[in-house]
Amino acid sequence: KNDSKQKSRTKGSSNGVWLEKARKYARTHATKHTFVTSDNVLAGVGSPTGQSGSIGSIFRNGMFTKVGYTPSTRPSCHRREIGIWRLR
């Protein structure tokens, strides 16, 4: 039992590190290009370990506002619509 709790904490902190890197990259990209998408961030910092749900949390920190949608360029998304974000 304790081993699974430790693994969970480790996994969470590696995703926390990834999320911090992803948000920093998103801010930099949005500053330079006026907008950013999750595809831009994943191309810049790679995918998070574990659940892909971490990707959506990049923009849930009050620093970004959604300004539109665009089809994803990642083959795994099958051109599903993703948000276009800009800094507030």
PDB file of N, CA and C in Angstrom:
ATOM      1  N   LYS A   1       0.819  -1.205   0.000  1.00  0.00           N
ATOM      2  CA  LYS A   1       0.000   0.000   0.000  1.00  0.00           C
ATOM      3  C   LYS A   1       0.859   1.265   0.000  1.00  0.00           C
ATOM      4  N   ASN A   2       1.829   1.330   0.860  1.00  0.00           N
ATOM      5  CA  ASN A   2       2.692   2.506   0.926  1.00  0.00           C
ATOM      6  C   ASN A   2       3.447   2.725  -0.372  1.00  0.00           C
ATOM      7  N   ASP A   3       3.832   1.615  -1.040  1.00  0.00           N
ATOM      8  CA  ASP A   3       4.533   1.744  -2.312  1.00  0.00           C
ATOM      9  C   ASP A   3       3.664   2.430  -3.355  1.00  0.00           C
ATOM     10  N   SER A   4       2.375   2.088  -3.398  1.00  0.00           N
ATOM     11  CA  SER A   4       1.502   2.706  -4.395  1.00  0.00           C
ATOM     12  C   SER A   4       1.295   4.191  -4.104  1.00  0.00           C
ATOM     13  N   LYS A   5       1.232   4.564  -2.817  1.00  0.00           N
ATOM     14  CA  LYS A   5       1.112   5.982  -2.473  1.00  0.00           C
ATOM     15  C   LYS A   5       2.358   6.739  -2.891  1.00  0.00           C
ATOM     16  N   GLN A   6       3.528   6.147  -2.673  1.00  0.00           N
ATOM     17  CA  GLN A   6       4.787   6.784  -3.058  1.00  0.00           C
ATOM     18  C   GLN A   6       4.859   6.955  -4.571  1.00  0.00           C
ATOM     19  N   LYS A   7       4.475   5.904  -5.310  1.00  0.00           N
ATOM     20  CA  LYS A   7       4.490   5.987  -6.779  1.00  0.00           C
ATOM     21  C   LYS A   7       3.547   7.079  -7.261  1.00  0.00           C
ATOM     22  N   SER A   8       2.371   7.182  -6.619  1.00  0.00           N
ATOM     23  CA  SER A   8       1.403   8.198  -6.991  1.00  0.00           C
ATOM     24  C   SER A   8       1.966   9.600  -6.768  1.00  0.00           C
ATOM     25  N   ARG A   9       2.630   9.813  -5.629  1.00  0.00           N
ATOM     26  CA  ARG A   9       3.235  11.123  -5.348  1.00  0.00           C
ATOM     27  C   ARG A   9       4.321  11.455  -6.358  1.00  0.00           C
ATOM     28  N   THR A  10       5.141  10.466  -6.692  1.00  0.00           N
ATOM     29  CA  THR A  10       6.229  10.682  -7.646  1.00  0.00           C
ATOM     30  C   THR A  10       5.665  11.028  -9.017  1.00  0.00           C
ATOM     31  N   LYS A  11       4.656  10.281  -9.431  1.00  0.00           N
ATOM     32  CA  LYS A  11       4.023  10.532 -10.720  1.00  0.00           C
ATOM     33  C   LYS A  11       3.425  11.932 -10.744  1.00  0.00           C
ATOM     34  N   GLY A  12       2.757  12.323  -9.665  1.00  0.00           N
ATOM     35  CA  GLY A  12       2.153  13.652  -9.592  1.00  0.00           C
ATOM     36  C   GLY A  12       3.185  14.748  -9.659  1.00  0.00           C
ATOM     37  N   SER A  13       4.324  14.545  -8.989  1.00  0.00           N
ATOM     38  CA  SER A  13       5.320  15.609  -9.012  1.00  0.00           C
ATOM     39  C   SER A  13       6.015  15.677 -10.364  1.00  0.00           C
ATOM     40  N   SER A  14       6.163  14.542 -11.078  1.00  0.00           N
ATOM     41  CA  SER A  14       6.762  14.630 -12.411  1.00  0.00           C
ATOM     42  C   SER A  14       5.800  15.346 -13.350  1.00  0.00           C
ATOM     43  N   ASN A  15       4.481  15.103 -13.199  1.00  0.00           N
ATOM     44  CA  ASN A  15       3.512  15.844 -14.003  1.00  0.00           C
ATOM     45  C   ASN A  15       3.477  17.309 -13.585  1.00  0.00           C
ATOM     46  N   GLY A  16       3.712  17.596 -12.304  1.00  0.00           N
ATOM     47  CA  GLY A  16       3.780  18.977 -11.841  1.00  0.00           C
ATOM     48  C   GLY A  16       4.954  19.709 -12.468  1.00  0.00           C
ATOM     49  N   VAL A  17       6.080  19.033 -12.574  1.00  0.00           N
ATOM     50  CA  VAL A  17       7.260  19.610 -13.231  1.00  0.00           C
ATOM     51  C   VAL A  17       6.958  19.838 -14.707  1.00  0.00           C
ATOM     52  N   TRP A  18       6.319  18.828 -15.338  1.00  0.00           N
ATOM     53  CA  TRP A  18       5.967  18.964 -16.746  1.00  0.00           C
ATOM     54  C   TRP A  18       5.011  20.141 -16.939  1.00  0.00           C
ATOM     55  N   LEU A  19       4.007  20.253 -16.070  1.00  0.00           N
ATOM     56  CA  LEU A  19       3.024  21.331 -16.193  1.00  0.00           C
ATOM     57  C   LEU A  19       3.686  22.699 -16.054  1.00  0.00           C
ATOM     58  N   GLU A  20       4.612  22.818 -15.135  1.00  0.00           N
ATOM     59  CA  GLU A  20       5.340  24.078 -14.966  1.00  0.00           C
ATOM     60  C   GLU A  20       6.125  24.421 -16.240  1.00  0.00           C
ATOM     61  N   LYS A  21       6.822  23.428 -16.803  1.00  0.00           N
ATOM     62  CA  LYS A  21       7.560  23.643 -18.056  1.00  0.00           C
ATOM     63  C   LYS A  21       6.619  24.004 -19.192  1.00  0.00           C
ATOM     64  N   ALA A  22       5.482  23.296 -19.254  1.00  0.00           N
ATOM     65  CA  ALA A  22       4.514  23.522 -20.330  1.00  0.00           C
ATOM     66  C   ALA A  22       3.939  24.937 -20.259  1.00  0.00           C
ATOM     67  N   ARG A  23       3.601  25.381 -19.061  1.00  0.00           N
ATOM     68  CA  ARG A  23       3.048  26.735 -18.913  1.00  0.00           C
ATOM     69  C   ARG A  23       4.080  27.801 -19.249  1.00  0.00           C
ATOM     70  N   LYS A  24       5.311  27.573 -18.866  1.00  0.00           N
ATOM     71  CA  LYS A  24       6.373  28.526 -19.200  1.00  0.00           C
ATOM     72  C   LYS A  24       6.538  28.604 -20.721  1.00  0.00           C
ATOM     73  N   TYR A  25       6.546  27.453 -21.374  1.00  0.00           N
ATOM     74  CA  TYR A  25       6.662  27.426 -22.828  1.00  0.00           C
ATOM     75  C   TYR A  25       5.459  28.117 -23.474  1.00  0.00           C
ATOM     76  N   ALA A  26       4.258  27.845 -22.948  1.00  0.00           N
ATOM     77  CA  ALA A  26       3.042  28.456 -23.500  1.00  0.00           C
ATOM     78  C   ALA A  26       3.096  29.976 -23.396  1.00  0.00           C
ATOM     79  N   ARG A  27       3.544  30.492 -22.248  1.00  0.00           N
ATOM     80  CA  ARG A  27       3.671  31.957 -22.081  1.00  0.00           C
ATOM     81  C   ARG A  27       4.656  32.534 -23.089  1.00  0.00           C
ATOM     82  N   THR A  28       5.789  31.877 -23.233  1.00  0.00           N
ATOM     83  CA  THR A  28       6.817  32.355 -24.170  1.00  0.00           C
ATOM     84  C   THR A  28       6.290  32.338 -25.600  1.00  0.00           C
ATOM     85  N   HIS A  29       5.642  31.248 -25.985  1.00  0.00           N
ATOM     86  CA  HIS A  29       5.115  31.118 -27.348  1.00  0.00           C
ATOM     87  C   HIS A  29       4.031  32.163 -27.595  1.00  0.00           C
ATOM     88  N   ALA A  30       3.133  32.334 -26.640  1.00  0.00           N
ATOM     89  CA  ALA A  30       2.050  33.311 -26.805  1.00  0.00           C
ATOM     90  C   ALA A  30       2.589  34.736 -26.874  1.00  0.00           C
ATOM     91  N   THR A  31       3.639  35.012 -26.130  1.00  0.00           N
ATOM     92  CA  THR A  31       4.248  36.345 -26.179  1.00  0.00           C
ATOM     93  C   THR A  31       4.861  36.608 -27.551  1.00  0.00           C
ATOM     94  N   LYS A  32       5.529  35.611 -28.086  1.00  0.00           N
ATOM     95  CA  LYS A  32       6.218  35.760 -29.374  1.00  0.00           C
ATOM     96  C   LYS A  32       5.256  35.726 -30.565  1.00  0.00           C
ATOM     97  N   HIS A  33       4.215  34.864 -30.497  1.00  0.00           N
ATOM     98  CA  HIS A  33       3.333  34.640 -31.646  1.00  0.00           C
ATOM     99  C   HIS A  33       1.910  35.158 -31.441  1.00  0.00           C
ATOM    100  N   THR A  34       1.604  35.745 -30.320  1.00  0.00           N
ATOM    101  CA  THR A  34       0.292  36.274 -29.904  1.00  0.00           C
ATOM    102  C   THR A  34      -0.732  35.194 -29.557  1.00  0.00           C
ATOM    103  N   PHE A  35      -0.476  33.941 -29.875  1.00  0.00           N
ATOM    104  CA  PHE A  35      -1.392  32.859 -29.525  1.00  0.00           C
ATOM    105  C   PHE A  35      -0.597  31.582 -29.287  1.00  0.00           C
ATOM    106  N   VAL A  36      -1.278  30.567 -28.729  1.00  0.00           N
ATOM    107  CA  VAL A  36      -0.643  29.273 -28.483  1.00  0.00           C
ATOM    108  C   VAL A  36      -1.727  28.199 -28.443  1.00  0.00           C
ATOM    109  N   THR A  37      -1.380  26.997 -28.865  1.00  0.00           N
ATOM    110  CA  THR A  37      -2.274  25.844 -28.771  1.00  0.00           C
ATOM    111  C   THR A  37      -1.558  24.729 -28.006  1.00  0.00           C
ATOM    112  N   SER A  38      -2.306  23.725 -27.602  1.00  0.00           N
ATOM    113  CA  SER A  38      -1.672  22.579 -26.938  1.00  0.00           C
ATOM    114  C   SER A  38      -0.713  21.872 -27.882  1.00  0.00           C
ATOM    115  N   ASP A  39      -0.992  21.879 -29.184  1.00  0.00           N
ATOM    116  CA  ASP A  39      -0.056  21.287 -30.153  1.00  0.00           C
ATOM    117  C   ASP A  39       1.288  22.011 -30.114  1.00  0.00           C
ATOM    118  N   ASN A  40       1.261  23.343 -30.028  1.00  0.00           N
ATOM    119  CA  ASN A  40       2.505  24.118 -29.938  1.00  0.00           C
ATOM    120  C   ASN A  40       3.306  23.708 -28.711  1.00  0.00           C
ATOM    121  N   VAL A  41       2.608  23.585 -27.585  1.00  0.00           N
ATOM    122  CA  VAL A  41       3.277  23.254 -26.324  1.00  0.00           C
ATOM    123  C   VAL A  41       3.864  21.847 -26.382  1.00  0.00           C
ATOM    124  N   LEU A  42       3.086  20.876 -26.867  1.00  0.00           N
ATOM    125  CA  LEU A  42       3.578  19.508 -26.947  1.00  0.00           C
ATOM    126  C   LEU A  42       4.766  19.385 -27.889  1.00  0.00           C
ATOM    127  N   ALA A  43       4.768  20.158 -28.952  1.00  0.00           N
ATOM    128  CA  ALA A  43       5.918  20.159 -29.864  1.00  0.00           C
ATOM    129  C   ALA A  43       7.155  20.741 -29.185  1.00  0.00           C
ATOM    130  N   GLY A  44       6.938  21.667 -28.260  1.00  0.00           N
ATOM    131  CA  GLY A  44       8.057  22.325 -27.590  1.00  0.00           C
ATOM    132  C   GLY A  44       8.606  21.590 -26.381  1.00  0.00           C
ATOM    133  N   VAL A  45       7.727  20.952 -25.601  1.00  0.00           N
ATOM    134  CA  VAL A  45       8.189  20.323 -24.353  1.00  0.00           C
ATOM    135  C   VAL A  45       7.931  18.825 -24.291  1.00  0.00           C
ATOM    136  N   GLY A  46       7.249  18.254 -25.279  1.00  0.00           N
ATOM    137  CA  GLY A  46       6.951  16.837 -25.260  1.00  0.00           C
ATOM    138  C   GLY A  46       5.699  16.542 -24.453  1.00  0.00           C
ATOM    139  N   SER A  47       5.306  15.287 -24.443  1.00  0.00           N
ATOM    140  CA  SER A  47       4.090  14.852 -23.750  1.00  0.00           C
ATOM    141  C   SER A  47       4.358  14.572 -22.283  1.00  0.00           C
ATOM    142  N   PRO A  48       3.329  14.738 -21.447  1.00  0.00           N
ATOM    143  CA  PRO A  48       3.497  14.420 -20.026  1.00  0.00           C
ATOM    144  C   PRO A  48       3.493  12.913 -19.816  1.00  0.00           C
ATOM    145  N   THR A  49       4.099  12.472 -18.730  1.00  0.00           N
ATOM    146  CA  THR A  49       4.016  11.055 -18.384  1.00  0.00           C
ATOM    147  C   THR A  49       2.673  10.802 -17.733  1.00  0.00           C
ATOM    148  N   GLY A  50       2.157   9.609 -17.894  1.00  0.00           N
ATOM    149  CA  GLY A  50       0.874   9.287 -17.272  1.00  0.00           C
ATOM    150  C   GLY A  50      -0.292   9.723 -18.119  1.00  0.00           C
ATOM    151  N   GLN A  51      -1.307  10.263 -17.492  1.00  0.00           N
ATOM    152  CA  GLN A  51      -2.551  10.600 -18.177  1.00  0.00           C
ATOM    153  C   GLN A  51      -2.410  11.820 -19.066  1.00  0.00           C
ATOM    154  N   SER A  52      -3.070  11.749 -20.212  1.00  0.00           N
ATOM    155  CA  SER A  52      -3.036  12.878 -21.144  1.00  0.00           C
ATOM    156  C   SER A  52      -3.924  14.024 -20.672  1.00  0.00           C
ATOM    157  N   GLY A  53      -4.701  13.831 -19.608  1.00  0.00           N
ATOM    158  CA  GLY A  53      -5.550  14.885 -19.059  1.00  0.00           C
ATOM    159  C   GLY A  53      -4.751  16.080 -18.566  1.00  0.00           C
ATOM    160  N   SER A  54      -3.463  15.874 -18.336  1.00  0.00           N
ATOM    161  CA  SER A  54      -2.591  16.966 -17.899  1.00  0.00           C
ATOM    162  C   SER A  54      -2.479  18.051 -18.960  1.00  0.00           C
ATOM    163  N   ILE A  55      -2.657  17.671 -20.216  1.00  0.00           N
ATOM    164  CA  ILE A  55      -2.489  18.625 -21.307  1.00  0.00           C
ATOM    165  C   ILE A  55      -3.506  19.762 -21.191  1.00  0.00           C
ATOM    166  N   GLY A  56      -4.742  19.441 -20.884  1.00  0.00           N
ATOM    167  CA  GLY A  56      -5.784  20.456 -20.772  1.00  0.00           C
ATOM    168  C   GLY A  56      -5.564  21.442 -19.642  1.00  0.00           C
ATOM    169  N   SER A  57      -4.816  21.023 -18.637  1.00  0.00           N
ATOM    170  CA  SER A  57      -4.616  21.903 -17.481  1.00  0.00           C
ATOM    171  C   SER A  57      -3.565  22.990 -17.735  1.00  0.00           C
ATOM    172  N   ILE A  58      -2.891  22.929 -18.856  1.00  0.00           N
ATOM    173  CA  ILE A  58      -1.890  23.956 -19.192  1.00  0.00           C
ATOM    174  C   ILE A  58      -2.512  25.349 -19.101  1.00  0.00           C
ATOM    175  N   PHE A  59      -3.705  25.489 -19.627  1.00  0.00           N
ATOM    176  CA  PHE A  59      -4.333  26.800 -19.772  1.00  0.00           C
ATOM    177  C   PHE A  59      -5.322  27.132 -18.656  1.00  0.00           C
ATOM    178  N   ARG A  60      -5.418  26.269 -17.640  1.00  0.00           N
ATOM    179  CA  ARG A  60      -6.363  26.495 -16.532  1.00  0.00           C
ATOM    180  C   ARG A  60      -5.672  27.137 -15.340  1.00  0.00           C
ATOM    181  N   ASN A  61      -5.092  28.294 -15.565  1.00  0.00           N
ATOM    182  CA  ASN A  61      -4.414  28.977 -14.456  1.00  0.00           C
ATOM    183  C   ASN A  61      -4.730  30.468 -14.415  1.00  0.00           C
ATOM    184  N   GLY A  62      -5.680  30.915 -15.236  1.00  0.00           N
ATOM    185  CA  GLY A  62      -6.080  32.313 -15.230  1.00  0.00           C
ATOM    186  C   GLY A  62      -5.207  33.238 -16.058  1.00  0.00           C
ATOM    187  N   MET A  63      -4.142  32.710 -16.656  1.00  0.00           N
ATOM    188  CA  MET A  63      -3.245  33.549 -17.454  1.00  0.00           C
ATOM    189  C   MET A  63      -3.632  33.618 -18.928  1.00  0.00           C
ATOM    190  N   PHE A  64      -4.494  32.684 -19.362  1.00  0.00           N
ATOM    191  CA  PHE A  64      -4.836  32.584 -20.776  1.00  0.00           C
ATOM    192  C   PHE A  64      -6.334  32.739 -20.973  1.00  0.00           C
ATOM    193  N   THR A  65      -6.709  33.187 -22.147  1.00  0.00           N
ATOM    194  CA  THR A  65      -8.118  33.239 -22.519  1.00  0.00           C
ATOM    195  C   THR A  65      -8.263  32.603 -23.897  1.00  0.00           C
ATOM    196  N   LYS A  66      -9.314  31.798 -24.062  1.00  0.00           N
ATOM    197  CA  LYS A  66      -9.539  31.114 -25.332  1.00  0.00           C
ATOM    198  C   LYS A  66     -10.104  32.098 -26.344  1.00  0.00           C
ATOM    199  N   VAL A  67      -9.519  32.114 -27.544  1.00  0.00           N
ATOM    200  CA  VAL A  67      -9.969  33.046 -28.575  1.00  0.00           C
ATOM    201  C   VAL A  67     -10.517  32.338 -29.812  1.00  0.00           C
ATOM    202  N   GLY A  68     -10.470  31.006 -29.819  1.00  0.00           N
ATOM    203  CA  GLY A  68     -10.996  30.274 -30.968  1.00  0.00           C
ATOM    204  C   GLY A  68     -10.605  28.811 -30.915  1.00  0.00           C
ATOM    205  N   TYR A  69     -10.824  28.151 -32.045  1.00  0.00           N
ATOM    206  CA  TYR A  69     -10.526  26.727 -32.181  1.00  0.00           C
ATOM    207  C   TYR A  69      -9.826  26.474 -33.503  1.00  0.00           C
ATOM    208  N   THR A  70      -9.058  25.388 -33.541  1.00  0.00           N
ATOM    209  CA  THR A  70      -8.385  24.960 -34.763  1.00  0.00           C
ATOM    210  C   THR A  70      -8.254  23.443 -34.721  1.00  0.00           C
ATOM    211  N   PRO A  71      -8.227  22.789 -35.869  1.00  0.00           N
ATOM    212  CA  PRO A  71      -8.017  21.335 -35.850  1.00  0.00           C
ATOM    213  C   PRO A  71      -6.604  21.006 -35.362  1.00  0.00           C
ATOM    214  N   SER A  72      -6.494  19.985 -34.532  1.00  0.00           N
ATOM    215  CA  SER A  72      -5.186  19.558 -34.049  1.00  0.00           C
ATOM    216  C   SER A  72      -4.364  18.988 -35.202  1.00  0.00           C
ATOM    217  N   THR A  73      -3.071  19.193 -35.140  1.00  0.00           N
ATOM    218  CA  THR A  73      -2.163  18.638 -36.148  1.00  0.00           C
ATOM    219  C   THR A  73      -1.566  17.303 -35.700  1.00  0.00           C
ATOM    220  N   ARG A  74      -1.845  16.889 -34.461  1.00  0.00           N
ATOM    221  CA  ARG A  74      -1.332  15.607 -33.971  1.00  0.00           C
ATOM    222  C   ARG A  74      -2.168  14.467 -34.548  1.00  0.00           C
ATOM    223  N   PRO A  75      -1.506  13.485 -35.175  1.00  0.00           N
ATOM    224  CA  PRO A  75      -2.251  12.362 -35.765  1.00  0.00           C
ATOM    225  C   PRO A  75      -3.162  11.653 -34.769  1.00  0.00           C
ATOM    226  N   SER A  76      -2.747  11.541 -33.517  1.00  0.00           N
ATOM    227  CA  SER A  76      -3.549  10.844 -32.513  1.00  0.00           C
ATOM    228  C   SER A  76      -4.863  11.564 -32.211  1.00  0.00           C
ATOM    229  N   CYS A  77      -4.968  12.824 -32.578  1.00  0.00           N
ATOM    230  CA  CYS A  77      -6.191  13.605 -32.311  1.00  0.00           C
ATOM    231  C   CYS A  77      -7.176  13.580 -33.478  1.00  0.00           C
ATOM    232  N   HIS A  78      -6.739  13.049 -34.632  1.00  0.00           N
ATOM    233  CA  HIS A  78      -7.625  12.926 -35.792  1.00  0.00           C
ATOM    234  C   HIS A  78      -8.308  14.254 -36.155  1.00  0.00           C
ATOM    235  N   ARG A  79      -7.513  15.328 -36.106  1.00  0.00           N
ATOM    236  CA  ARG A  79      -7.975  16.682 -36.461  1.00  0.00           C
ATOM    237  C   ARG A  79      -9.118  17.197 -35.577  1.00  0.00           C
ATOM    238  N   ARG A  80      -9.198  16.685 -34.359  1.00  0.00           N
ATOM    239  CA  ARG A  80     -10.184  17.174 -33.387  1.00  0.00           C
ATOM    240  C   ARG A  80      -9.891  18.647 -33.102  1.00  0.00           C
ATOM    241  N   GLU A  81     -10.922  19.424 -32.849  1.00  0.00           N
ATOM    242  CA  GLU A  81     -10.768  20.845 -32.549  1.00  0.00           C
ATOM    243  C   GLU A  81     -10.080  21.038 -31.186  1.00  0.00           C
ATOM    244  N   ILE A  82      -9.098  21.915 -31.151  1.00  0.00           N
ATOM    245  CA  ILE A  82      -8.421  22.298 -29.900  1.00  0.00           C
ATOM    246  C   ILE A  82      -8.477  23.809 -29.773  1.00  0.00           C
ATOM    247  N   GLY A  83      -8.300  24.283 -28.553  1.00  0.00           N
ATOM    248  CA  GLY A  83      -8.394  25.714 -28.300  1.00  0.00           C
ATOM    249  C   GLY A  83      -7.190  26.497 -28.792  1.00  0.00           C
ATOM    250  N   ILE A  84      -7.453  27.716 -29.204  1.00  0.00           N
ATOM    251  CA  ILE A  84      -6.406  28.707 -29.489  1.00  0.00           C
ATOM    252  C   ILE A  84      -6.456  29.684 -28.328  1.00  0.00           C
ATOM    253  N   TRP A  85      -5.324  29.914 -27.687  1.00  0.00           N
ATOM    254  CA  TRP A  85      -5.256  30.713 -26.467  1.00  0.00           C
ATOM    255  C   TRP A  85      -4.336  31.903 -26.650  1.00  0.00           C
ATOM    256  N   ARG A  86      -4.639  32.980 -25.929  1.00  0.00           N
ATOM    257  CA  ARG A  86      -3.741  34.136 -25.852  1.00  0.00           C
ATOM    258  C   ARG A  86      -3.598  34.520 -24.400  1.00  0.00           C
ATOM    259  N   LEU A  87      -2.560  35.255 -24.096  1.00  0.00           N
ATOM    260  CA  LEU A  87      -2.366  35.734 -22.725  1.00  0.00           C
ATOM    261  C   LEU A  87      -3.422  36.781 -22.407  1.00  0.00           C
ATOM    262  N   ARG A  88      -3.853  36.822 -21.158  1.00  0.00           N
ATOM    263  CA  ARG A  88      -4.811  37.848 -20.727  1.00  0.00           C
ATOM    264  C   ARG A  88      -4.130  39.182 -20.601  1.00  0.00           C
TER     265      ARG A  88
END
